[in-house]
CSV table of C-alpha atoms and ligand atoms in Angstrom, one decimal:
chain,number,residue,atom,x,y,z
A,11,UNK,CA,-4.9,-15.5,-1.1
A,12,UNK,CA,-2.3,-13.2,0.5
A,13,UNK,CA,1.2,-14.3,-0.2
A,14,UNK,CA,2.1,-13.5,3.4
A,15,UNK,CA,0.3,-16.6,4.5
A,16,UNK,CA,2.8,-18.8,2.6
A,17,UNK,CA,5.9,-17.3,4.3
A,18,UNK,CA,7.3,-19.2,7.2
A,19,UNK,CA,10.1,-17.5,9.0
A,20,UNK,CA,12.0,-20.0,11.2
A,21,UNK,CA,12.0,-19.3,14.9
A,22,UNK,CA,15.8,-19.6,14.9
A,23,UNK,CA,16.1,-16.6,12.6
A,24,UNK,CA,14.0,-14.6,15.0
A,25,UNK,CA,16.1,-15.6,18.0
A,26,UNK,CA,19.3,-14.7,16.3
A,27,UNK,CA,18.0,-11.5,14.9
A,28,UNK,CA,16.9,-10.5,18.4
A,29,UNK,CA,20.5,-10.7,19.3
A,30,UNK,CA,21.3,-8.4,16.4
A,31,UNK,CA,22.8,-11.2,14.2
A,32,UNK,CA,23.2,-9.4,10.8
A,33,UNK,CA,22.8,-12.7,8.8
A,34,UNK,CA,19.5,-13.5,10.5
A,35,UNK,CA,18.3,-9.9,10.0
A,36,UNK,CA,19.1,-10.1,6.4
A,37,UNK,CA,17.4,-13.4,6.0
A,38,UNK,CA,14.2,-12.0,7.5
A,39,UNK,CA,14.4,-9.1,5.1
A,40,UNK,CA,15.1,-11.3,2.1
A,41,UNK,CA,12.1,-13.5,2.9
A,42,UNK,CA,9.6,-10.7,3.4
A,43,UNK,CA,10.8,-7.7,1.3
A,44,UNK,CA,9.0,-8.6,-1.9
A,45,UNK,CA,5.6,-9.3,-0.4
A,46,UNK,CA,5.9,-6.2,1.8
A,47,UNK,CA,6.9,-4.0,-1.1
A,48,UNK,CA,4.2,-5.4,-3.3
A,49,UNK,CA,1.6,-4.6,-0.6
A,50,UNK,CA,3.0,-1.1,-0.2
A,51,UNK,CA,2.9,-0.5,-3.9
A,52,UNK,CA,-0.7,-1.6,-4.2
A,53,UNK,CA,-1.7,0.6,-1.3
A,54,UNK,CA,0.4,3.8,-1.9
A,55,UNK,CA,1.2,3.4,-5.6
A,56,UNK,CA,4.2,5.7,-5.8
A,57,UNK,CA,7.5,3.8,-5.9
A,58,UNK,CA,9.5,6.4,-4.0
A,59,UNK,CA,7.0,6.4,-1.1
A,60,UNK,CA,6.8,2.6,-1.1
A,61,UNK,CA,10.6,2.4,-0.9
A,62,UNK,CA,10.7,4.8,2.0
A,63,UNK,CA,7.9,2.9,3.8
A,64,UNK,CA,9.7,-0.4,3.1
A,65,UNK,CA,12.7,0.9,5.0
A,66,UNK,CA,10.5,2.1,7.9
A,67,UNK,CA,8.7,-1.2,8.1
A,68,UNK,CA,11.9,-3.3,8.4
A,69,UNK,CA,13.5,-0.8,10.8
A,70,UNK,CA,10.4,-1.1,13.0
A,71,UNK,CA,10.2,-4.9,12.6
A,72,UNK,CA,13.9,-5.6,13.3
A,73,UNK,CA,14.2,-3.1,16.2
A,74,UNK,CA,11.0,-4.5,17.9
A,75,UNK,CA,11.3,-8.2,17.4
A,76,UNK,CA,10.6,-8.5,21.1
A,77,UNK,CA,7.2,-7.1,20.6
A,78,UNK,CA,6.2,-10.1,18.4
A,79,UNK,CA,4.6,-12.4,20.9
A,80,UNK,CA,4.3,-15.5,18.7
A,81,UNK,CA,0.5,-15.2,18.5
A,82,UNK,CA,-0.3,-15.5,14.8
A,83,UNK,CA,2.3,-15.8,12.0
A,84,UNK,CA,5.4,-13.6,12.0
A,85,UNK,CA,4.7,-12.7,8.4
A,86,UNK,CA,1.2,-11.6,9.4
A,87,UNK,CA,2.7,-9.4,12.2
A,88,UNK,CA,5.0,-7.8,9.6
A,89,UNK,CA,2.1,-7.3,7.3
A,90,UNK,CA,0.1,-5.5,9.9
A,91,UNK,CA,3.0,-3.1,10.5
A,92,UNK,CA,3.2,-2.5,6.7
A,93,UNK,CA,-0.5,-1.8,6.4
A,94,UNK,CA,-0.5,0.6,9.3
A,95,UNK,CA,2.4,2.6,7.8
A,96,UNK,CA,0.8,2.7,4.4
A,97,UNK,CA,-2.5,3.9,5.8
A,98,UNK,CA,-0.8,6.5,7.9
A,99,UNK,CA,0.7,7.8,4.7
A,100,UNK,CA,-2.6,7.8,2.8
A,101,UNK,CA,-4.2,9.7,5.7
A,102,UNK,CA,-1.6,12.4,5.5
A,103,UNK,CA,-3.5,15.4,4.1
A,104,UNK,CA,-0.8,16.6,1.7
A,105,UNK,CA,-0.8,13.2,0.0
A,106,UNK,CA,-4.4,13.9,-1.2
A,107,UNK,CA,-3.1,17.1,-2.8
A,108,UNK,CA,-0.5,15.5,-5.0
A,109,UNK,CA,-1.0,16.1,-8.6
A,110,UNK,CA,-2.9,13.1,-10.2
A,111,UNK,CA,-0.1,12.7,-12.8
A,112,UNK,CA,2.3,11.9,-9.9
A,113,UNK,CA,1.0,8.3,-9.7
A,114,UNK,CA,0.2,7.6,-13.3
A,115,UNK,CA,1.9,4.4,-14.5
A,116,UNK,CA,3.4,4.0,-11.1
A,117,UNK,CA,2.6,0.3,-11.1
A,118,UNK,CA,1.9,-0.6,-14.7
A,119,UNK,CA,5.4,0.5,-15.7
A,120,UNK,CA,7.1,-2.0,-13.3
A,121,UNK,CA,4.7,-4.6,-12.1
A,122,UNK,CA,5.0,-7.3,-14.8
A,123,UNK,CA,8.5,-8.3,-15.7
A,124,UNK,CA,9.1,-9.2,-19.3
A,125,UNK,CA,7.7,-12.7,-20.0
A,126,UNK,CA,5.5,-12.6,-16.9
A,127,UNK,CA,3.2,-9.9,-18.1
A,128,UNK,CA,-0.3,-10.8,-19.2
A,129,UNK,CA,-2.8,-8.5,-20.8
A,130,UNK,CA,-5.5,-8.8,-18.2
A,131,UNK,CA,-2.9,-8.1,-15.5
A,132,UNK,CA,-2.0,-4.8,-17.0
A,133,UNK,CA,-5.6,-3.8,-17.5
A,134,UNK,CA,-6.5,-4.8,-14.0
A,135,UNK,CA,-3.5,-3.0,-12.5
A,136,UNK,CA,-4.4,0.1,-14.4
A,137,UNK,CA,-8.0,-0.1,-13.2
A,138,UNK,CA,-6.8,-0.6,-9.6
A,139,UNK,CA,-4.5,2.4,-9.9
A,140,UNK,CA,-7.3,4.6,-11.0
A,141,UNK,CA,-9.4,3.9,-7.9
A,142,UNK,CA,-9.5,6.5,-5.1
A,143,UNK,CA,-7.0,5.6,-2.3
A,144,UNK,CA,-9.6,4.5,0.2
A,145,UNK,CA,-11.5,2.1,-2.1
A,146,UNK,CA,-8.3,0.8,-3.7
A,147,UNK,CA,-6.8,0.0,-0.3
A,148,UNK,CA,-10.0,-1.5,1.0
A,149,UNK,CA,-10.5,-3.8,-2.1
A,150,UNK,CA,-6.9,-4.9,-1.8
A,151,UNK,CA,-7.0,-5.6,1.9
A,152,UNK,CA,-10.3,-7.4,1.7
A,153,UNK,CA,-10.1,-9.3,-1.5
A,154,UNK,CA,-6.4,-10.1,-1.7
A,155,UNK,CA,-5.1,-9.9,1.9
A,156,UNK,CA,-8.2,-11.4,3.4
A,157,UNK,CA,-9.0,-8.7,6.0
A,158,UNK,CA,-12.5,-8.8,7.3
A,159,UNK,CA,-14.8,-5.8,7.2
A,160,UNK,CA,-14.5,-5.6,11.0
A,161,UNK,CA,-10.7,-5.5,10.8
A,162,UNK,CA,-10.8,-2.8,8.0
A,163,UNK,CA,-13.3,-0.8,10.1
A,164,UNK,CA,-10.8,-0.7,13.0
A,165,UNK,CA,-7.9,0.3,10.7
A,166,UNK,CA,-9.9,3.2,9.2
A,167,UNK,CA,-11.7,4.1,12.5
A,168,UNK,CA,-15.0,3.7,10.6
A,169,UNK,CA,-17.8,1.2,10.7
A,170,UNK,CA,-18.1,-2.2,8.9
A,171,UNK,CA,-20.7,-0.8,6.7
A,172,UNK,CA,-18.3,1.9,5.5
A,173,UNK,CA,-15.9,-0.9,4.6
A,174,UNK,CA,-18.7,-2.8,2.7
A,175,UNK,CA,-19.8,0.2,0.8
A,176,UNK,CA,-16.3,1.2,-0.2
A,177,UNK,CA,-15.6,-2.3,-1.4
A,178,UNK,CA,-18.8,-2.2,-3.5
A,179,UNK,CA,-17.7,1.1,-4.9
A,180,UNK,CA,-14.3,-0.3,-5.8
A,181,UNK,CA,-15.9,-3.3,-7.6
A,182,UNK,CA,-18.4,-1.0,-9.4
A,183,UNK,CA,-15.5,1.1,-10.7
A,184,UNK,CA,-13.3,-1.9,-11.6
A,185,UNK,CA,-16.3,-3.4,-13.4
A,186,UNK,CA,-16.7,-0.2,-15.4
A,187,UNK,CA,-13.0,0.0,-16.2
A,188,UNK,CA,-12.7,-3.7,-17.2
A,189,UNK,CA,-16.0,-4.5,-18.8
A,190,UNK,CA,-17.0,-1.3,-20.7
A,191,UNK,CA,-19.3,-3.4,-22.9
A,192,UNK,CA,-21.3,-4.5,-19.9
A,193,UNK,CA,-24.0,-1.8,-20.2
A,194,UNK,CA,-27.4,-3.4,-20.0
A,195,UNK,CA,-29.7,-2.1,-17.4
A,196,UNK,CA,-29.8,-5.1,-15.1
A,197,UNK,CA,-29.3,-4.0,-11.5
A,198,UNK,CA,-26.9,-6.8,-10.7
A,199,UNK,CA,-24.2,-4.1,-10.6
A,200,UNK,CA,-26.4,-1.1,-9.9
A,201,UNK,CA,-24.7,-0.3,-6.6
A,202,UNK,CA,-26.7,2.2,-4.6
A,203,UNK,CA,-23.6,3.5,-3.0
B,21,UNK,CA,-35.5,-6.8,-8.4
B,22,UNK,CA,-32.0,-8.0,-8.6
B,23,UNK,CA,-29.5,-7.9,-5.8
B,24,UNK,CA,-27.3,-4.9,-4.9
B,25,UNK,CA,-23.6,-5.2,-5.4
B,26,UNK,CA,-23.0,-5.3,-1.7
B,27,UNK,CA,-25.3,-8.3,-1.4
B,28,UNK,CA,-23.6,-10.0,-4.3
B,29,UNK,CA,-20.2,-9.5,-2.6
B,30,UNK,CA,-21.6,-10.9,0.7
B,31,UNK,CA,-22.8,-14.0,-1.2
B,32,UNK,CA,-19.5,-14.4,-2.9
B,33,UNK,CA,-17.8,-14.2,0.5
B,34,UNK,CA,-20.3,-16.6,2.1
B,35,UNK,CA,-21.4,-13.9,4.5
B,36,UNK,CA,-25.0,-13.9,5.7
B,37,UNK,CA,-27.6,-12.1,3.7
B,38,UNK,CA,-31.3,-11.9,4.4
B,39,UNK,CA,-33.4,-15.0,3.3
B,40,UNK,CA,-35.2,-13.2,0.5
B,41,UNK,CA,-31.9,-12.1,-1.1
B,42,UNK,CA,-30.4,-15.6,-0.7
B,43,UNK,CA,-33.4,-17.3,-2.4
B,44,UNK,CA,-33.4,-14.6,-5.2
B,45,UNK,CA,-29.8,-15.3,-5.9
B,46,UNK,CA,-30.3,-19.0,-6.0
B,47,UNK,CA,-33.0,-18.6,-8.6
B,48,UNK,CA,-31.6,-15.8,-10.7
B,49,UNK,CA,-29.1,-16.4,-13.5
B,50,UNK,CA,-28.0,-12.8,-13.7
B,51,UNK,CA,-27.2,-12.5,-10.0
B,52,UNK,CA,-25.5,-15.8,-10.1
B,53,UNK,CA,-23.4,-14.6,-13.0
B,54,UNK,CA,-22.6,-11.4,-11.1
B,55,UNK,CA,-21.3,-13.4,-8.1
B,56,UNK,CA,-19.2,-15.5,-10.5
B,57,UNK,CA,-17.7,-12.4,-12.0
B,58,UNK,CA,-16.9,-10.9,-8.6
B,59,UNK,CA,-15.1,-14.2,-7.6
B,60,UNK,CA,-13.2,-14.2,-10.9
B,61,UNK,CA,-12.0,-10.6,-10.4
B,62,UNK,CA,-10.9,-11.5,-6.9
B,63,UNK,CA,-8.9,-14.5,-8.3
B,64,UNK,CA,-7.4,-12.2,-10.9
B,65,UNK,CA,-6.2,-9.7,-8.3
B,66,UNK,CA,-4.7,-12.5,-6.2
B,67,UNK,CA,-2.8,-13.7,-9.2
B,68,UNK,CA,-1.2,-10.3,-10.0
B,69,UNK,CA,2.6,-10.7,-10.0
B,70,UNK,CA,4.6,-9.5,-7.0
B,71,UNK,CA,6.8,-6.4,-7.4
B,72,UNK,CA,10.5,-6.8,-6.7
B,73,UNK,CA,11.8,-4.0,-4.4
B,74,UNK,CA,15.1,-2.2,-5.3
B,75,UNK,CA,18.1,-3.3,-3.2
B,76,UNK,CA,17.4,-1.5,0.0
B,77,UNK,CA,19.1,-3.8,2.5
B,78,UNK,CA,22.4,-1.9,2.7
B,79,UNK,CA,20.4,1.3,3.7
B,80,UNK,CA,18.3,-0.5,6.2
B,81,UNK,CA,21.4,-2.3,7.7
B,82,UNK,CA,23.2,1.1,8.0
B,83,UNK,CA,20.2,2.6,9.7
B,84,UNK,CA,20.0,-0.4,12.0
B,85,UNK,CA,23.6,-0.2,12.9
B,86,UNK,CA,22.9,3.0,14.8
B,87,UNK,CA,21.0,0.8,17.3
B,88,UNK,CA,22.7,0.8,20.7
B,89,UNK,CA,22.2,-3.0,21.1
B,90,UNK,CA,24.9,-3.7,18.6
B,91,UNK,CA,27.1,-6.6,19.4
B,92,UNK,CA,30.9,-6.1,20.2
B,93,UNK,CA,32.0,-7.1,16.7
B,94,UNK,CA,29.7,-4.5,15.2
B,95,UNK,CA,30.9,-1.6,17.4
B,96,UNK,CA,33.2,-0.1,14.8
B,97,UNK,CA,30.3,0.0,12.4
B,98,UNK,CA,28.3,1.7,15.1
B,99,UNK,CA,30.9,4.3,15.7
B,100,UNK,CA,30.8,5.2,12.0
B,101,UNK,CA,27.1,5.0,12.0
B,102,UNK,CA,26.7,7.2,15.1
B,103,UNK,CA,28.8,9.8,13.4
B,104,UNK,CA,26.8,9.5,10.2
B,105,UNK,CA,23.5,10.1,12.3
B,106,UNK,CA,24.9,13.4,13.4
B,107,UNK,CA,25.9,14.2,9.9
B,108,UNK,CA,22.4,13.2,8.6
B,109,UNK,CA,20.6,15.2,11.2
B,110,UNK,CA,22.7,18.3,10.5
B,111,UNK,CA,22.2,17.9,6.8
B,112,UNK,CA,18.5,17.6,7.2
B,113,UNK,CA,18.4,20.6,9.5
B,114,UNK,CA,20.4,22.6,6.9
B,115,UNK,CA,17.4,22.4,4.6
B,116,UNK,CA,15.4,24.4,7.1
B,117,UNK,CA,17.1,27.7,7.8
B,118,UNK,CA,15.3,28.2,11.2
B,119,UNK,CA,17.2,25.2,12.6
B,120,UNK,CA,20.7,26.2,11.6
B,121,UNK,CA,23.2,26.8,14.3
B,122,UNK,CA,20.8,25.6,17.0
B,123,UNK,CA,18.5,28.5,16.4
B,124,UNK,CA,15.2,28.4,18.4
B,125,UNK,CA,12.1,27.0,16.7
B,126,UNK,CA,10.3,29.8,14.9
B,127,UNK,CA,6.6,30.0,14.6
B,128,UNK,CA,4.9,30.2,11.3
B,129,UNK,CA,4.2,33.6,9.9
B,130,UNK,CA,0.6,34.9,9.9
B,131,UNK,CA,-1.6,32.6,7.9
B,132,UNK,CA,-2.4,35.2,5.3
B,133,UNK,CA,1.2,35.8,4.4
B,134,UNK,CA,1.9,32.5,2.7
B,135,UNK,CA,0.0,31.1,-0.3
B,136,UNK,CA,-1.9,27.9,0.4
B,137,UNK,CA,0.1,25.8,-2.1
B,138,UNK,CA,3.3,26.9,-0.4
B,139,UNK,CA,2.0,25.9,3.0
B,140,UNK,CA,1.0,22.5,1.6
B,141,UNK,CA,4.5,22.1,0.0
B,142,UNK,CA,6.3,23.1,3.2
B,143,UNK,CA,4.1,20.7,5.2
B,144,UNK,CA,5.1,17.9,2.8
B,145,UNK,CA,8.8,18.7,3.0
B,146,UNK,CA,8.7,18.9,6.8
B,147,UNK,CA,7.0,15.5,6.9
B,148,UNK,CA,9.5,13.9,4.6
B,149,UNK,CA,12.3,15.3,6.7
B,150,UNK,CA,10.8,14.1,9.9
B,151,UNK,CA,10.5,10.6,8.4
B,152,UNK,CA,14.2,10.7,7.5
B,153,UNK,CA,15.3,11.5,11.1
B,154,UNK,CA,16.7,8.5,13.0
B,155,UNK,CA,14.3,6.5,15.2
B,156,UNK,CA,13.9,8.0,18.7
B,157,UNK,CA,16.6,6.9,21.1
B,158,UNK,CA,15.9,3.7,23.1
B,159,UNK,CA,16.1,5.7,26.3
B,160,UNK,CA,13.6,8.5,25.8
B,161,UNK,CA,13.6,11.7,27.8
B,162,UNK,CA,10.1,11.9,29.4
B,163,UNK,CA,9.7,15.6,28.6
B,164,UNK,CA,10.5,15.0,25.0
B,165,UNK,CA,8.0,12.2,24.8
B,166,UNK,CA,5.2,14.3,26.3
B,167,UNK,CA,6.0,17.2,23.9
B,168,UNK,CA,6.1,14.9,20.9
B,169,UNK,CA,2.8,13.1,21.8
B,170,UNK,CA,1.1,16.5,22.3
B,171,UNK,CA,2.3,17.9,19.0
B,172,UNK,CA,1.4,14.7,17.2
B,173,UNK,CA,-2.1,14.6,18.6
B,174,UNK,CA,-2.6,18.2,17.6
B,175,UNK,CA,-1.5,17.5,14.1
B,176,UNK,CA,-3.8,14.5,14.0
B,177,UNK,CA,-6.8,16.6,15.0
B,178,UNK,CA,-5.9,19.1,12.2
B,179,UNK,CA,-5.6,16.3,9.8
B,180,UNK,CA,-9.1,15.1,10.7
B,181,UNK,CA,-10.5,18.5,10.0
B,182,UNK,CA,-8.5,18.9,6.7
B,183,UNK,CA,-9.6,15.4,5.6
B,184,UNK,CA,-13.2,16.1,6.3
B,185,UNK,CA,-13.0,19.2,4.0
B,186,UNK,CA,-11.1,17.9,1.0
B,187,UNK,CA,-13.3,20.0,-1.3
B,188,UNK,CA,-12.3,23.2,0.6
B,189,UNK,CA,-15.8,24.1,1.5
B,190,UNK,CA,-14.7,25.9,4.6
B,191,UNK,CA,-13.2,28.6,2.4
B,192,UNK,CA,-9.7,29.7,1.5
B,193,UNK,CA,-9.1,31.6,4.8
B,194,UNK,CA,-9.9,28.6,7.0
B,195,UNK,CA,-7.8,26.3,4.8
B,196,UNK,CA,-4.9,28.6,4.9
B,197,UNK,CA,-5.2,28.9,8.7
B,198,UNK,CA,-5.3,25.1,9.1
B,199,UNK,CA,-2.4,24.5,6.9
B,200,UNK,CA,-0.4,27.3,8.6
B,201,UNK,CA,-1.1,25.7,12.0
B,202,UNK,CA,0.0,22.4,10.5
B,203,UNK,CA,3.3,23.8,9.3
B,204,UNK,CA,3.9,25.5,12.6
B,205,UNK,CA,3.2,22.2,14.6
B,206,UNK,CA,5.5,20.2,12.2
B,207,UNK,CA,8.2,22.9,12.7
B,208,UNK,CA,7.9,22.4,16.5
B,209,UNK,CA,7.9,18.7,16.2
B,210,UNK,CA,11.0,18.8,14.0
B,211,UNK,CA,12.7,21.1,16.5
B,212,UNK,CA,12.1,18.6,19.4
B,213,UNK,CA,13.1,15.5,17.3
B,214,UNK,CA,16.1,17.3,15.9
B,215,UNK,CA,17.5,18.4,19.3
B,216,UNK,CA,16.9,14.9,20.6
B,217,UNK,CA,18.5,13.2,17.7
B,218,UNK,CA,21.6,15.4,17.8
B,219,UNK,CA,21.9,14.8,21.5
B,220,UNK,CA,21.5,11.0,21.1
B,221,UNK,CA,23.9,10.9,18.1
B,222,UNK,CA,26.7,12.8,20.0
B,223,UNK,CA,26.1,10.7,23.1
B,224,UNK,CA,26.4,7.4,21.0
B,225,UNK,CA,29.6,8.7,19.4
B,226,UNK,CA,31.2,9.6,22.8
B,227,UNK,CA,30.1,6.2,24.4
B,228,UNK,CA,31.4,4.2,21.5
B,229,UNK,CA,34.6,6.2,21.2
B,230,UNK,CA,35.4,5.5,24.9
B,231,UNK,CA,35.3,1.7,24.5
C,11,ZN,ZN1,-31.2,-11.2,-9.8
């Protein structure tokens, strides 16, 4: 499940950070930077964009701590800001016009540190990277981050059935990329989407 | 007839499906195997290693330091930071000749003059630059907010049209016109944000300097 759900940021840090205590601000950043950056990289792929968005997420979070009402986990609130910024980037029309080569190897080159890398991980990351933005972001938000179709529909200003059909498309493409031998005509995976 | 992928995903996620699909899945080895594969793939995705970000805290801290809520012991940092905001904004503006020396915002040339790829590239550069501008000041000028909202919503409407025609079916002329409008709106947006940021930066420098 989403790594965000495991992160507990002490209320005391939040109080001190609201008063601009630099140590508390830094502690919040240290606790959340890795999951935020991982999420951004999965959604937008390009390291340079993810780094810029990471800055924007933490500037917004630390400048607007007062807007966090305490409803839901703090990490979940930070995640929603990161998702919103990443989707805003993906919706930007020039983003769609970037040359495909721009993203190639963006994740696979950095994701698995030496010793932690496993073969299926690299293949899976490569397969994820090759999905179109919308299906990649939806499969990640749904299957990893645990967003519901209704929540995804709101984020994309579409319907829940749009989210379902994009998720099915993503799975069909991942299946094709990861299980090339799986070619019998059963319609288990014969998505009509 | 086996189940569709969407139905298999619903079953994996324990979401409701119609009774016939549920009973088919319960009795069909292939569909059951399909659900298991989907669950395994989800587990694999959740186990992918996290990605460590580069060390960006110093940059974020410097950008935060510009915040007017800085505590007394951080004021000297703020003075330096406020000065650097002005420098940053001026440097950003320098990359767009139309903003040098406080020149008024220029409108884009006629759509046909500039090749589509150049318009897209210019749009991209303007957007990157807009993102690099400091956050809007805590005390916003109402007129600026209205102008910024109006420009942003016009850009959004253009984006909807551009996104709905990614294949360029509306034709080269229309695409060129839309992108030209986008560049023009981004130019205007940058002009407002630029003026506001310079004003806020100088004001912060003066206020901090008088302490
Ligand atoms: Zn079946």
